[in-house]
mmCIF file of C-alpha atoms and ligand atoms in Angstrom:
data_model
loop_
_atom_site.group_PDB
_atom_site.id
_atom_site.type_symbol
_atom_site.label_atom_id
_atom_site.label_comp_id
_atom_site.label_asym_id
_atom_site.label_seq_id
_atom_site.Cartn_x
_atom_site.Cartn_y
_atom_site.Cartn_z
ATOM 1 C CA UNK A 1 28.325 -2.881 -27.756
ATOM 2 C CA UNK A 2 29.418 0.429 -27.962
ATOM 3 C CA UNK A 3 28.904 3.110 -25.015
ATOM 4 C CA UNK A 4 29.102 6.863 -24.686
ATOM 5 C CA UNK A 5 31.543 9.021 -22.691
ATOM 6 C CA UNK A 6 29.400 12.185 -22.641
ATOM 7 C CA UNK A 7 31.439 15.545 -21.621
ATOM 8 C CA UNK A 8 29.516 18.543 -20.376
ATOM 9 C CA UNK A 9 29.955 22.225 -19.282
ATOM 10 C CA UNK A 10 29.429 25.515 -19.251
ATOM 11 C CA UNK A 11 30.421 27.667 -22.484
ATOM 12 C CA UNK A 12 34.045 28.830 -22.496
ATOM 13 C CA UNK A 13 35.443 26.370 -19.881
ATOM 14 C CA UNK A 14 37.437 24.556 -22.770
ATOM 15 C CA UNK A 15 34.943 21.571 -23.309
ATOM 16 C CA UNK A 16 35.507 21.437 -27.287
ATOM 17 C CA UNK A 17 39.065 22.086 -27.021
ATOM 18 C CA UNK A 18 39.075 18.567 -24.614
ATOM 19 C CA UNK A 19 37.013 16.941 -27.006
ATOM 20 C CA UNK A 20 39.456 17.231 -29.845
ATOM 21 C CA UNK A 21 42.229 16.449 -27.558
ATOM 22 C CA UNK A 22 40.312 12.973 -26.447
ATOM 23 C CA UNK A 23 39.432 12.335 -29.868
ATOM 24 C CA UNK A 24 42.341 13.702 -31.443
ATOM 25 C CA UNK A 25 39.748 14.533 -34.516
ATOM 26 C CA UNK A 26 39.107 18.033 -35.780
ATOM 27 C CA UNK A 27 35.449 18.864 -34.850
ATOM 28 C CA UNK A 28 33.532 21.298 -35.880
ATOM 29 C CA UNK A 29 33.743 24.322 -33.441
ATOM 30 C CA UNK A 30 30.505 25.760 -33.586
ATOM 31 C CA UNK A 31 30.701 29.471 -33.511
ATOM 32 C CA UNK A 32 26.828 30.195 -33.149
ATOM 33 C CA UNK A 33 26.514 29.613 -29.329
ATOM 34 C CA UNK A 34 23.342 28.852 -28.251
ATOM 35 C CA UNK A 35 22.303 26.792 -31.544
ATOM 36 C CA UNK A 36 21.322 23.073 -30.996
ATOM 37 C CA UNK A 37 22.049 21.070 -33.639
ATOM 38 C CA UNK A 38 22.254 17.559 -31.559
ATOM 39 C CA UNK A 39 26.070 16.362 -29.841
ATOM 40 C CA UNK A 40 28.930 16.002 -31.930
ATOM 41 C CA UNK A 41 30.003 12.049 -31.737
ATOM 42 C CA UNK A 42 33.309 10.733 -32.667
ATOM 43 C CA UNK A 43 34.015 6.912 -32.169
ATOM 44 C CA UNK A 44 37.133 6.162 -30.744
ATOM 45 C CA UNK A 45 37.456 1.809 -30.668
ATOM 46 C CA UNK A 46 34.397 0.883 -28.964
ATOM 47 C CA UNK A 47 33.633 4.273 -27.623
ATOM 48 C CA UNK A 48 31.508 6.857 -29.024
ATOM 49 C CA UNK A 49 32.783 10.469 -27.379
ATOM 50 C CA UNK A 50 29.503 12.617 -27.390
ATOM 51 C CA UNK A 51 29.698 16.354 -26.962
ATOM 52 C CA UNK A 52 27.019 17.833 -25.547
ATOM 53 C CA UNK A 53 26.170 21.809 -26.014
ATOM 54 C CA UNK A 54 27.492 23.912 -23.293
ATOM 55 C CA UNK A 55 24.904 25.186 -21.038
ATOM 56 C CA UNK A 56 24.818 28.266 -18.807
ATOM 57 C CA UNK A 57 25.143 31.841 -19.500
ATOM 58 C CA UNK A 58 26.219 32.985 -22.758
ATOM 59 C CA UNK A 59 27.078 36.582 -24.130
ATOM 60 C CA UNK A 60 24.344 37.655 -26.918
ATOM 61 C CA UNK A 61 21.953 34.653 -26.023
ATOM 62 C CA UNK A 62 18.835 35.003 -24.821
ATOM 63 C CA UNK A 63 17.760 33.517 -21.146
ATOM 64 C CA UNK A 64 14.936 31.132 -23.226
ATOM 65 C CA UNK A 65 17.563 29.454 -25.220
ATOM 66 C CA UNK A 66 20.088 29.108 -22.642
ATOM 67 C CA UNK A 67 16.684 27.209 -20.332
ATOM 68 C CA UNK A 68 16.369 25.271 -23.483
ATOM 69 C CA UNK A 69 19.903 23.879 -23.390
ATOM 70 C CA UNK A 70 19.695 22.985 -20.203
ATOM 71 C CA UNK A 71 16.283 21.435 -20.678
ATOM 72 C CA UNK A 72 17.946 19.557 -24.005
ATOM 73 C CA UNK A 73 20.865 18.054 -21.840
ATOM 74 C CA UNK A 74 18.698 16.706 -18.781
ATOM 75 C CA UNK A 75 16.379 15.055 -21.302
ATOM 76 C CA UNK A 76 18.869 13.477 -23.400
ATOM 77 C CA UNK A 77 20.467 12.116 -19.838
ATOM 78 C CA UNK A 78 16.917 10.803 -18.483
ATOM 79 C CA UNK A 79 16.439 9.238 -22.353
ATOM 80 C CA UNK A 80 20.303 7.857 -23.265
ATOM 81 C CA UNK A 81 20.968 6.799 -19.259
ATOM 82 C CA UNK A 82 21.483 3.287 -21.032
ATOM 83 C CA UNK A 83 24.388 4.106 -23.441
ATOM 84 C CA UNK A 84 26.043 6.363 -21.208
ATOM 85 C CA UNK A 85 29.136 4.432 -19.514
ATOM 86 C CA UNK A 86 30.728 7.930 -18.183
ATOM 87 C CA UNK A 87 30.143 11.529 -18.448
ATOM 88 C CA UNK A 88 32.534 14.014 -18.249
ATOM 89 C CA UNK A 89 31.552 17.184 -16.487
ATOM 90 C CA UNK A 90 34.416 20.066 -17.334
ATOM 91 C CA UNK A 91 34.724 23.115 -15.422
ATOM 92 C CA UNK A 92 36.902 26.162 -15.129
ATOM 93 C CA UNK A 93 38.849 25.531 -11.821
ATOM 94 C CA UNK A 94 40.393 29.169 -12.226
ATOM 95 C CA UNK A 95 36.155 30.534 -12.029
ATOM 96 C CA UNK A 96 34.458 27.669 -10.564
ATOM 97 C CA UNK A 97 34.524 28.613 -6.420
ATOM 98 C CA UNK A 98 34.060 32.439 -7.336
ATOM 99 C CA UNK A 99 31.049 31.875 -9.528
ATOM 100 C CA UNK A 100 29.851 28.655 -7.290
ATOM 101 C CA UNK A 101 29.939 31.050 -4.217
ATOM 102 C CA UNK A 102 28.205 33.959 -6.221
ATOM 103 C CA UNK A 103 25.227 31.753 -6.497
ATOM 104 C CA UNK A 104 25.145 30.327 -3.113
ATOM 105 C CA UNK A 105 24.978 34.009 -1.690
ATOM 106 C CA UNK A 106 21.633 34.597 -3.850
ATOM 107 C CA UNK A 107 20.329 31.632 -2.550
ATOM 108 C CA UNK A 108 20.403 29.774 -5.291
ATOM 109 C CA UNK A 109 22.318 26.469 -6.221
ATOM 110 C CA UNK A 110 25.025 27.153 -8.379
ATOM 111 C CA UNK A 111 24.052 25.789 -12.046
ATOM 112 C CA UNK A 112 26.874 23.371 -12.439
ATOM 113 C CA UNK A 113 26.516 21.717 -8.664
ATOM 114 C CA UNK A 114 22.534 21.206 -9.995
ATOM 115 C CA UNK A 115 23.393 19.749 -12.860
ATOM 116 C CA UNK A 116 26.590 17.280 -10.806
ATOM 117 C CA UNK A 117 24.196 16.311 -8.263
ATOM 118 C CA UNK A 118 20.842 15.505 -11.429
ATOM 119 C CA UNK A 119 23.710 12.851 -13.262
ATOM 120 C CA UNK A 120 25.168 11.486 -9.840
ATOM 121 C CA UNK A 121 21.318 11.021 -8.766
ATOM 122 C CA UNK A 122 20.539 9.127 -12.273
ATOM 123 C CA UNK A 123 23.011 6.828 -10.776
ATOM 124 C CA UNK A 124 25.496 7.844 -13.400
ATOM 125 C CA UNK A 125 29.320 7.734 -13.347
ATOM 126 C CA UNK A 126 30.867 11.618 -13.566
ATOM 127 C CA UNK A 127 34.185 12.880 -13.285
ATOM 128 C CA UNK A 128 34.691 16.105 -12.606
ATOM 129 C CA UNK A 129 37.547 17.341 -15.414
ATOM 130 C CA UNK A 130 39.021 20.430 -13.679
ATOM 131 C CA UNK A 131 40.091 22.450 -16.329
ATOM 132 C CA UNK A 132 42.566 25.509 -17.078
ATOM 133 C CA UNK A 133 44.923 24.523 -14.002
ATOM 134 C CA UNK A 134 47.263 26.578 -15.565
ATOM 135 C CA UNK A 135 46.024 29.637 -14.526
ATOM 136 C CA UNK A 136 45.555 28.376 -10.822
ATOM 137 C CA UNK A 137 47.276 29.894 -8.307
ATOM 138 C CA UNK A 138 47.216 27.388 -5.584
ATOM 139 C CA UNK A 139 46.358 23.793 -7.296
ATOM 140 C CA UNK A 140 45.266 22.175 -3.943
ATOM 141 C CA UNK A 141 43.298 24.789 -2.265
ATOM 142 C CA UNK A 142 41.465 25.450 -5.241
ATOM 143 C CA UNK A 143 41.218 21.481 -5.871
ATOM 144 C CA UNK A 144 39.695 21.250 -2.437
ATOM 145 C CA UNK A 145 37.650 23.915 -2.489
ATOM 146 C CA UNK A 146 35.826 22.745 -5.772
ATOM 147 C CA UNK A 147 35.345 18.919 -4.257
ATOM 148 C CA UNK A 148 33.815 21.070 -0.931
ATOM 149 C CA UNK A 149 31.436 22.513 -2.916
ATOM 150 C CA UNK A 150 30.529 19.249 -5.158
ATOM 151 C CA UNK A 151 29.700 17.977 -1.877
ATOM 152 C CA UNK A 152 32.839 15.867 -1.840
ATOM 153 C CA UNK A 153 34.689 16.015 1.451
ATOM 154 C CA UNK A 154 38.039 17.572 1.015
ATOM 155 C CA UNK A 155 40.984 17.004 0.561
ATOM 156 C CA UNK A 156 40.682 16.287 -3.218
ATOM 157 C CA UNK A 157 43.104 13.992 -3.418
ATOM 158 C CA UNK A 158 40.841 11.090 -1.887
ATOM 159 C CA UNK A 159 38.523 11.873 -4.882
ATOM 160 C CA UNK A 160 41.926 10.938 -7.647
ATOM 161 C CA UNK A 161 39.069 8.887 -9.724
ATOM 162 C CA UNK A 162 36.527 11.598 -9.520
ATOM 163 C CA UNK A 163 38.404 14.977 -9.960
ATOM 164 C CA UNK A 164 40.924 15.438 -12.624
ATOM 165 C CA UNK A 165 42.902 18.444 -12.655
ATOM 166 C CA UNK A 166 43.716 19.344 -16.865
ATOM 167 C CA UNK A 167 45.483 22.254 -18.936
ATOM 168 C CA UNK A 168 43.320 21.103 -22.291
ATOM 169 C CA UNK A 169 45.140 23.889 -24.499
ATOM 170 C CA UNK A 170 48.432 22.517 -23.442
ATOM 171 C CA UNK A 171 47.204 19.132 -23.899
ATOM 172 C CA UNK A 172 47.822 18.948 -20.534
ATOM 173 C CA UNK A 173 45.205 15.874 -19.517
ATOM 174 C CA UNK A 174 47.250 12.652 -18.396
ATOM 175 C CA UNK A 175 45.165 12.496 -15.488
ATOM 176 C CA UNK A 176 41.524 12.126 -17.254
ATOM 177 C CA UNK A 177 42.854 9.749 -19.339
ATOM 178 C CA UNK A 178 43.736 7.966 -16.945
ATOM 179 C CA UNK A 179 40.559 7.798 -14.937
ATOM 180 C CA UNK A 180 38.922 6.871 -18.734
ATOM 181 C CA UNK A 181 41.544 3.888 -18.945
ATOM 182 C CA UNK A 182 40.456 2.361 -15.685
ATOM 183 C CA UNK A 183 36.907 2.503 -15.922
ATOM 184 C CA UNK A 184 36.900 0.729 -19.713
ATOM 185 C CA UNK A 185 39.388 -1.728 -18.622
ATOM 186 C CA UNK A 186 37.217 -2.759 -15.582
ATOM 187 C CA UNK A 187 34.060 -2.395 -17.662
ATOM 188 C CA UNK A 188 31.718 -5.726 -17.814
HETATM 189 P P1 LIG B 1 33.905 25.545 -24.762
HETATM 190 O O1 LIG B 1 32.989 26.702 -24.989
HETATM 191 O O2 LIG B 1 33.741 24.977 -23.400
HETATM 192 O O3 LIG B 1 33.845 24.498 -25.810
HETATM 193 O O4 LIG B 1 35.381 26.150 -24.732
HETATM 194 P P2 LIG B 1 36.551 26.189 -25.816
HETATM 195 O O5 LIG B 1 37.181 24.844 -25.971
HETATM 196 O O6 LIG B 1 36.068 26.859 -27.055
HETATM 197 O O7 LIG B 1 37.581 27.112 -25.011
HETATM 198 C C1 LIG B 1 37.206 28.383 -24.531
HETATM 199 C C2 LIG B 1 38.451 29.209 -24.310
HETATM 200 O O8 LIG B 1 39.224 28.648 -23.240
HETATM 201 C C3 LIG B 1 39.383 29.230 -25.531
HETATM 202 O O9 LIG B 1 39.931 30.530 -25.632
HETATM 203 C C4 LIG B 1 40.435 28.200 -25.172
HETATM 204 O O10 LIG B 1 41.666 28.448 -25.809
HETATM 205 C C5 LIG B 1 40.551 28.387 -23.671
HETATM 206 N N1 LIG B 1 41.051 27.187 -22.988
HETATM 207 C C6 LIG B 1 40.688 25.900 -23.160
HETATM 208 N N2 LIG B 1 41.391 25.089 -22.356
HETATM 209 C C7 LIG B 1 42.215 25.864 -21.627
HETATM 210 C C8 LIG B 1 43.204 25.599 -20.629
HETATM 211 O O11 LIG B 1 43.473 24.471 -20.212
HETATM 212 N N3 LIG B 1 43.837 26.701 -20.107
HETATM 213 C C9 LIG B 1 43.576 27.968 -20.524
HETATM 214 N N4 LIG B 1 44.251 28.956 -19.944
HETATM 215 N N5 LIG B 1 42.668 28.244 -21.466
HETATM 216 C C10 LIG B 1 41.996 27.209 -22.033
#
């Protein structure tokens, strides 16, 4: 049986450059953003690494495509719940609180706590991979401040198999890796 370790983001918060480093393959980098051509897969052993589009705001994209992502991603979840033994939801810890906070003050729930709290309620397993630590200032505050928000009671560190902090461009993602290793080792 072979199951999927989905990752997930926002556009520009390093997702593809993760998904080469976890599948150490060279993928495609799509340079027309917005444009749906179904995830990228790559099998690694008995694990098939899906990458899904990135969702959320995107420079030269119209508001109807970027809704249609979004719409793309929660129906492939609802559909593929089966296959799915992990997703991977990567943010930008350096922009996360800022634009998180942004939202909140309109009223509205930030995008990428919506779409956290739609996979956690499909009873699915996500870790949060906190990207581009290297250009945080102050590792735990942020750290905490992002689990806060996720509606995970601070401090961070009691979330170790939920939040990963990782510097993808530096290759920088030990800890992930990590959290993958346990879960397929104490996979049924
Ligand atoms: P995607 O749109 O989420 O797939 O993002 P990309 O993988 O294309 O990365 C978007 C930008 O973020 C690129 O310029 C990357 O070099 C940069 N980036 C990715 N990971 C990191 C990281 O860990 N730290 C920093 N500072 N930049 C990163």
């Amino acid at each position: 049986m072979t199951s999927e370790i989905v990752l997930i983001g926002r556009s520009n918060v390093g997702k593809s450059t993760l998904f080469r480093q976890l599948t150490r393959k060279k993928v495609k980098v799509g340079r027309r953003p917005g444009v749906t051509v179904g995830p990228a897969k790559v099998q690694v052993g008995n694990v098939v690494y899906v990458d899904m589009p990135g969702y959320g705001y995107m420079k030269g994209v119209e508001r109807n495509v970027q809704e249609g992502t979004k719409d793309f991603i929660v129906r492939r979840f609802e559909e593929q719940r089966e296959d799915i033994l992990l997703v991977i939801q990567v943010i930008d810890a350096a922009s996360f609180i800022e634009i998180a906070d942004r939202w909140d003050a309109r009223g509205e729930v930030p995008l990428e706590v919506e779409i956290f709290e739609f996979l956690t309620e499909l009873d699915l397993e996500v870790i949060v991979a906190a990207n581009k630590m290297d250009k945080v200032e102050y590792p735990d505050a942020t750290l905490d401040g992002i689990a806060e928000r996720l509606g995970m009671l601070p401090p961070w560190r009691q979330w170790k198999d939920k939040i990963a902090p990782i510097s993808a461009k530096a290759g920088e993602i030990e800890p992930l890796k990590e959290i993958i290793r346990s879960r397929l080792q104490s996979r049924v």
